[in-house]
Amino acid sequence: MQKILLPLIFILFNSLHAQVLISPLDAMHEHYGQTATISKKNILLSRTKHTKIQTNAQTKLDTKIYRIFTAKQGTKILGYGILINRKVRSQNAVVLYVIADNILKDIEIIAFNETHEYLPSKKWNVQFQNRPTDKLLRLKKEIPSISGATMSARSITDASRIAFAIYNELLKGN
């Protein structure tokens, strides 16, 4: 029994561990530097904010709870990271949207629980760089789809609009 159980636990641990690609804190330090102070805060949207953000994002919000990372150098805010967890097909993908000065600087895929053949490439992710947060991104318009991974592309693009709406409603001007 033990001979069967140990390999099973090893395989299960490796498959779960392989799904997390980078920690959100490491991603924030990559974008804002190792000397930046990164803090995290969970926000719970009120019914009013939830409705407003959902309307502005033009997509359904799956939750009212979001995690916001703030990068500071001393007292100066360098930027934010907004963590969005969305279902792709049957599993979730977690993406960090790095925003500073009203511009989406980059996206970082934190975890991807679907088959890795549906994982968007770094080359595709580059399309999100330096996008103003006041322009909503749409798949097949501003962002081209990925052949064979349309659901991943749609999930990440829709989540960008949620990140923009959260930023514009709660963080812009701070």
PDB file of C-alpha atoms in Angstrom:
ATOM      1  CA  MET A   1       0.000   0.000   0.000  1.00  0.00           C
ATOM      2  CA  GLN A   2       2.795   2.400   0.945  1.00  0.00           C
ATOM      3  CA  LYS A   3       4.610   1.638  -2.326  1.00  0.00           C
ATOM      4  CA  ILE A   4       1.555   2.799  -4.257  1.00  0.00           C
ATOM      5  CA  LEU A   5       0.694   5.757  -2.053  1.00  0.00           C
ATOM      6  CA  LEU A   6       4.112   7.444  -2.101  1.00  0.00           C
ATOM      7  CA  PRO A   7       4.412   7.703  -5.915  1.00  0.00           C
ATOM      8  CA  LEU A   8       0.803   8.880  -6.083  1.00  0.00           C
ATOM      9  CA  ILE A   9       1.481  11.656  -3.562  1.00  0.00           C
ATOM     10  CA  PHE A  10       4.657  12.601  -5.456  1.00  0.00           C
ATOM     11  CA  ILE A  11       2.799  12.847  -8.787  1.00  0.00           C
ATOM     12  CA  LEU A  12      -0.052  14.819  -7.219  1.00  0.00           C
ATOM     13  CA  PHE A  13       2.342  17.243  -5.492  1.00  0.00           C
ATOM     14  CA  ASN A  14       4.342  17.800  -8.682  1.00  0.00           C
ATOM     15  CA  SER A  15       1.246  18.408 -10.789  1.00  0.00           C
ATOM     16  CA  LEU A  16      -0.138  20.921  -8.291  1.00  0.00           C
ATOM     17  CA  HIS A  17       3.205  22.599  -7.806  1.00  0.00           C
ATOM     18  CA  ALA A  18       3.809  22.919 -11.553  1.00  0.00           C
ATOM     19  CA  GLN A  19       0.679  25.042 -11.994  1.00  0.00           C
ATOM     20  CA  VAL A  20       2.051  28.091 -10.116  1.00  0.00           C
ATOM     21  CA  LEU A  21       4.386  29.900 -12.491  1.00  0.00           C
ATOM     22  CA  ILE A  22       5.576  32.797 -10.298  1.00  0.00           C
ATOM     23  CA  SER A  23       4.511  34.316  -7.002  1.00  0.00           C
ATOM     24  CA  PRO A  24       2.725  37.674  -7.206  1.00  0.00           C
ATOM     25  CA  LEU A  25       5.325  39.258  -4.903  1.00  0.00           C
ATOM     26  CA  ASP A  26       8.194  38.073  -7.128  1.00  0.00           C
ATOM     27  CA  ALA A  27       6.358  39.415 -10.183  1.00  0.00           C
ATOM     28  CA  MET A  28       5.860  42.796  -8.484  1.00  0.00           C
ATOM     29  CA  HIS A  29       9.564  42.951  -7.579  1.00  0.00           C
ATOM     30  CA  GLU A  30      10.495  42.086 -11.177  1.00  0.00           C
ATOM     31  CA  HIS A  31       8.457  45.044 -12.419  1.00  0.00           C
ATOM     32  CA  TYR A  32       9.192  47.614  -9.698  1.00  0.00           C
ATOM     33  CA  GLY A  33      12.654  46.550  -8.526  1.00  0.00           C
ATOM     34  CA  GLN A  34      13.973  44.627  -5.557  1.00  0.00           C
ATOM     35  CA  THR A  35      14.185  47.766  -3.386  1.00  0.00           C
ATOM     36  CA  ALA A  36      10.472  48.533  -3.766  1.00  0.00           C
ATOM     37  CA  THR A  37       8.260  47.822  -0.783  1.00  0.00           C
ATOM     38  CA  ILE A  38       5.344  45.663  -1.863  1.00  0.00           C
ATOM     39  CA  SER A  39       2.200  45.498   0.242  1.00  0.00           C
ATOM     40  CA  LYS A  40      -0.920  43.487  -0.421  1.00  0.00           C
ATOM     41  CA  LYS A  41      -4.495  44.166   0.494  1.00  0.00           C
ATOM     42  CA  ASN A  42      -7.708  42.274  -0.108  1.00  0.00           C
ATOM     43  CA  ILE A  43     -10.642  44.428  -1.076  1.00  0.00           C
ATOM     44  CA  LEU A  44     -14.299  43.542  -0.782  1.00  0.00           C
ATOM     45  CA  LEU A  45     -16.446  45.445  -3.246  1.00  0.00           C
ATOM     46  CA  SER A  46     -19.685  46.902  -1.971  1.00  0.00           C
ATOM     47  CA  ARG A  47     -22.795  46.117  -3.992  1.00  0.00           C
ATOM     48  CA  THR A  48     -22.616  49.605  -5.540  1.00  0.00           C
ATOM     49  CA  LYS A  49     -18.914  49.316  -6.472  1.00  0.00           C
ATOM     50  CA  HIS A  50     -19.448  45.770  -7.772  1.00  0.00           C
ATOM     51  CA  THR A  51     -22.230  46.942 -10.089  1.00  0.00           C
ATOM     52  CA  LYS A  52     -20.263  49.989 -11.249  1.00  0.00           C
ATOM     53  CA  ILE A  53     -17.070  48.031 -11.940  1.00  0.00           C
ATOM     54  CA  GLN A  54     -19.004  45.291 -13.736  1.00  0.00           C
ATOM     55  CA  THR A  55     -20.726  47.907 -15.904  1.00  0.00           C
ATOM     56  CA  ASN A  56     -17.464  49.715 -16.692  1.00  0.00           C
ATOM     57  CA  ALA A  57     -15.635  46.445 -17.442  1.00  0.00           C
ATOM     58  CA  GLN A  58     -18.443  45.261 -19.698  1.00  0.00           C
ATOM     59  CA  THR A  59     -18.011  41.727 -18.368  1.00  0.00           C
ATOM     60  CA  LYS A  60     -19.417  39.709 -15.497  1.00  0.00           C
ATOM     61  CA  LEU A  61     -17.528  39.758 -12.200  1.00  0.00           C
ATOM     62  CA  ASP A  62     -17.256  36.308 -10.625  1.00  0.00           C
ATOM     63  CA  THR A  63     -16.430  37.624  -7.164  1.00  0.00           C
ATOM     64  CA  LYS A  64     -16.497  40.728  -4.996  1.00  0.00           C
ATOM     65  CA  ILE A  65     -13.070  40.004  -3.474  1.00  0.00           C
ATOM     66  CA  TYR A  66      -9.853  41.094  -5.180  1.00  0.00           C
ATOM     67  CA  ARG A  67      -6.219  41.320  -4.101  1.00  0.00           C
ATOM     68  CA  ILE A  68      -4.348  44.546  -4.801  1.00  0.00           C
ATOM     69  CA  PHE A  69      -0.563  44.864  -4.534  1.00  0.00           C
ATOM     70  CA  THR A  70       0.975  48.309  -4.058  1.00  0.00           C
ATOM     71  CA  ALA A  71       4.619  49.042  -4.903  1.00  0.00           C
ATOM     72  CA  LYS A  72       6.225  51.960  -3.045  1.00  0.00           C
ATOM     73  CA  GLN A  73       9.624  53.563  -2.883  1.00  0.00           C
ATOM     74  CA  GLY A  74       9.581  55.375   0.446  1.00  0.00           C
ATOM     75  CA  THR A  75       6.237  57.184   0.458  1.00  0.00           C
ATOM     76  CA  LYS A  76       5.944  57.391  -3.333  1.00  0.00           C
ATOM     77  CA  ILE A  77       3.577  54.909  -4.988  1.00  0.00           C
ATOM     78  CA  LEU A  78       5.282  53.342  -8.001  1.00  0.00           C
ATOM     79  CA  GLY A  79       2.283  51.359  -9.175  1.00  0.00           C
ATOM     80  CA  TYR A  80      -0.149  48.569  -8.533  1.00  0.00           C
ATOM     81  CA  GLY A  81      -0.694  44.928  -9.285  1.00  0.00           C
ATOM     82  CA  ILE A  82      -4.271  43.706  -9.534  1.00  0.00           C
ATOM     83  CA  LEU A  83      -4.698  39.959  -9.205  1.00  0.00           C
ATOM     84  CA  ILE A  84      -7.602  38.512 -11.172  1.00  0.00           C
ATOM     85  CA  ASN A  85      -8.669  34.871 -10.941  1.00  0.00           C
ATOM     86  CA  ARG A  86     -10.879  33.725 -13.848  1.00  0.00           C
ATOM     87  CA  LYS A  87     -12.082  30.411 -15.194  1.00  0.00           C
ATOM     88  CA  VAL A  88     -10.682  29.549 -18.622  1.00  0.00           C
ATOM     89  CA  ARG A  89     -12.443  26.311 -19.556  1.00  0.00           C
ATOM     90  CA  SER A  90     -13.012  24.235 -16.460  1.00  0.00           C
ATOM     91  CA  GLN A  91      -9.988  25.430 -14.472  1.00  0.00           C
ATOM     92  CA  ASN A  92      -8.776  28.812 -13.286  1.00  0.00           C
ATOM     93  CA  ALA A  93      -6.013  31.096 -14.438  1.00  0.00           C
ATOM     94  CA  VAL A  94      -4.611  33.806 -12.162  1.00  0.00           C
ATOM     95  CA  VAL A  95      -3.149  36.884 -13.832  1.00  0.00           C
ATOM     96  CA  LEU A  96      -1.440  39.914 -12.297  1.00  0.00           C
ATOM     97  CA  TYR A  97      -2.133  43.164 -14.155  1.00  0.00           C
ATOM     98  CA  VAL A  98       0.728  45.599 -13.471  1.00  0.00           C
ATOM     99  CA  ILE A  99      -0.518  49.189 -13.689  1.00  0.00           C
ATOM    100  CA  ALA A 100       1.317  52.482 -13.124  1.00  0.00           C
ATOM    101  CA  ASP A 101       0.409  56.045 -14.084  1.00  0.00           C
ATOM    102  CA  ASN A 102      -2.849  55.024 -15.810  1.00  0.00           C
ATOM    103  CA  ILE A 103      -0.995  52.563 -18.060  1.00  0.00           C
ATOM    104  CA  LEU A 104      -1.102  48.765 -18.057  1.00  0.00           C
ATOM    105  CA  LYS A 105       2.623  48.105 -18.008  1.00  0.00           C
ATOM    106  CA  ASP A 106       2.465  44.332 -18.315  1.00  0.00           C
ATOM    107  CA  ILE A 107       0.620  41.176 -17.395  1.00  0.00           C
ATOM    108  CA  GLU A 108       2.104  38.243 -15.554  1.00  0.00           C
ATOM    109  CA  ILE A 109       0.428  34.855 -15.539  1.00  0.00           C
ATOM    110  CA  ILE A 110       0.770  33.733 -11.932  1.00  0.00           C
ATOM    111  CA  ALA A 111      -0.978  30.354 -12.136  1.00  0.00           C
ATOM    112  CA  PHE A 112      -2.517  28.397 -14.958  1.00  0.00           C
ATOM    113  CA  ASN A 113      -4.470  25.269 -14.100  1.00  0.00           C
ATOM    114  CA  GLU A 114      -5.571  24.335 -17.601  1.00  0.00           C
ATOM    115  CA  THR A 115      -3.460  22.173 -19.881  1.00  0.00           C
ATOM    116  CA  HIS A 116      -0.268  24.070 -20.672  1.00  0.00           C
ATOM    117  CA  GLU A 117      -0.914  23.876 -24.402  1.00  0.00           C
ATOM    118  CA  TYR A 118      -3.562  26.568 -23.750  1.00  0.00           C
ATOM    119  CA  LEU A 119      -1.087  28.816 -21.907  1.00  0.00           C
ATOM    120  CA  PRO A 120      -0.551  32.049 -23.883  1.00  0.00           C
ATOM    121  CA  SER A 121       3.018  32.692 -24.946  1.00  0.00           C
ATOM    122  CA  LYS A 122       5.154  35.577 -23.700  1.00  0.00           C
ATOM    123  CA  LYS A 123       5.023  36.941 -27.256  1.00  0.00           C
ATOM    124  CA  TRP A 124       1.206  37.101 -27.108  1.00  0.00           C
ATOM    125  CA  ASN A 125       1.298  38.659 -23.605  1.00  0.00           C
ATOM    126  CA  VAL A 126       3.433  41.555 -24.912  1.00  0.00           C
ATOM    127  CA  GLN A 127       0.321  42.969 -26.627  1.00  0.00           C
ATOM    128  CA  PHE A 128      -0.938  44.099 -23.224  1.00  0.00           C
ATOM    129  CA  GLN A 129       2.107  46.277 -22.525  1.00  0.00           C
ATOM    130  CA  ASN A 130       1.705  50.049 -22.359  1.00  0.00           C
ATOM    131  CA  ARG A 131      -2.064  50.114 -22.798  1.00  0.00           C
ATOM    132  CA  PRO A 132      -3.971  53.074 -21.276  1.00  0.00           C
ATOM    133  CA  THR A 133      -6.460  52.037 -18.613  1.00  0.00           C
ATOM    134  CA  ASP A 134      -9.200  54.203 -20.090  1.00  0.00           C
ATOM    135  CA  LYS A 135      -9.391  52.084 -23.286  1.00  0.00           C
ATOM    136  CA  LEU A 136     -11.140  48.746 -22.892  1.00  0.00           C
ATOM    137  CA  LEU A 137      -9.421  45.851 -24.600  1.00  0.00           C
ATOM    138  CA  ARG A 138     -11.500  43.409 -26.621  1.00  0.00           C
ATOM    139  CA  LEU A 139     -10.553  40.093 -28.117  1.00  0.00           C
ATOM    140  CA  LYS A 140     -10.349  40.099 -31.924  1.00  0.00           C
ATOM    141  CA  LYS A 141     -10.337  43.907 -31.941  1.00  0.00           C
ATOM    142  CA  GLU A 142      -7.411  45.357 -29.948  1.00  0.00           C
ATOM    143  CA  ILE A 143      -6.103  41.913 -28.928  1.00  0.00           C
ATOM    144  CA  PRO A 144      -5.883  39.106 -31.516  1.00  0.00           C
ATOM    145  CA  SER A 145      -7.068  35.645 -30.540  1.00  0.00           C
ATOM    146  CA  ILE A 146      -4.802  32.635 -30.140  1.00  0.00           C
ATOM    147  CA  SER A 147      -5.473  29.738 -32.468  1.00  0.00           C
ATOM    148  CA  GLY A 148      -6.290  26.740 -30.293  1.00  0.00           C
ATOM    149  CA  ALA A 149      -6.433  28.785 -27.089  1.00  0.00           C
ATOM    150  CA  THR A 150      -9.311  31.183 -27.686  1.00  0.00           C
ATOM    151  CA  MET A 151     -10.799  30.644 -24.229  1.00  0.00           C
ATOM    152  CA  SER A 152      -7.489  31.547 -22.563  1.00  0.00           C
ATOM    153  CA  ALA A 153      -7.212  34.683 -24.684  1.00  0.00           C
ATOM    154  CA  ARG A 154     -10.810  35.661 -23.916  1.00  0.00           C
ATOM    155  CA  SER A 155     -10.382  35.083 -20.174  1.00  0.00           C
ATOM    156  CA  ILE A 156      -7.195  37.179 -19.968  1.00  0.00           C
ATOM    157  CA  THR A 157      -8.617  39.971 -22.130  1.00  0.00           C
ATOM    158  CA  ASP A 158     -11.908  40.127 -20.200  1.00  0.00           C
ATOM    159  CA  ALA A 159      -9.973  40.165 -16.929  1.00  0.00           C
ATOM    160  CA  SER A 160      -7.910  43.121 -18.204  1.00  0.00           C
ATOM    161  CA  ARG A 161     -11.125  45.135 -18.409  1.00  0.00           C
ATOM    162  CA  ILE A 162     -11.946  44.168 -14.810  1.00  0.00           C
ATOM    163  CA  ALA A 163      -8.453  45.237 -13.709  1.00  0.00           C
ATOM    164  CA  PHE A 164      -8.857  48.544 -15.568  1.00  0.00           C
ATOM    165  CA  ALA A 165     -12.264  49.169 -13.986  1.00  0.00           C
ATOM    166  CA  ILE A 166     -10.949  48.376 -10.483  1.00  0.00           C
ATOM    167  CA  TYR A 167      -7.947  50.624 -11.026  1.00  0.00           C
ATOM    168  CA  ASN A 168     -10.003  53.503 -12.452  1.00  0.00           C
ATOM    169  CA  GLU A 169     -12.676  53.250  -9.749  1.00  0.00           C
ATOM    170  CA  LEU A 170     -10.569  52.557  -6.644  1.00  0.00           C
ATOM    171  CA  LEU A 171      -6.890  53.393  -7.222  1.00  0.00           C
ATOM    172  CA  LYS A 172      -6.521  56.068  -9.897  1.00  0.00           C
ATOM    173  CA  GLY A 173      -5.254  59.349  -8.484  1.00  0.00           C
ATOM    174  CA  ASN A 174      -3.928  57.872  -5.204  1.00  0.00           C
TER     175      ASN A 174
END
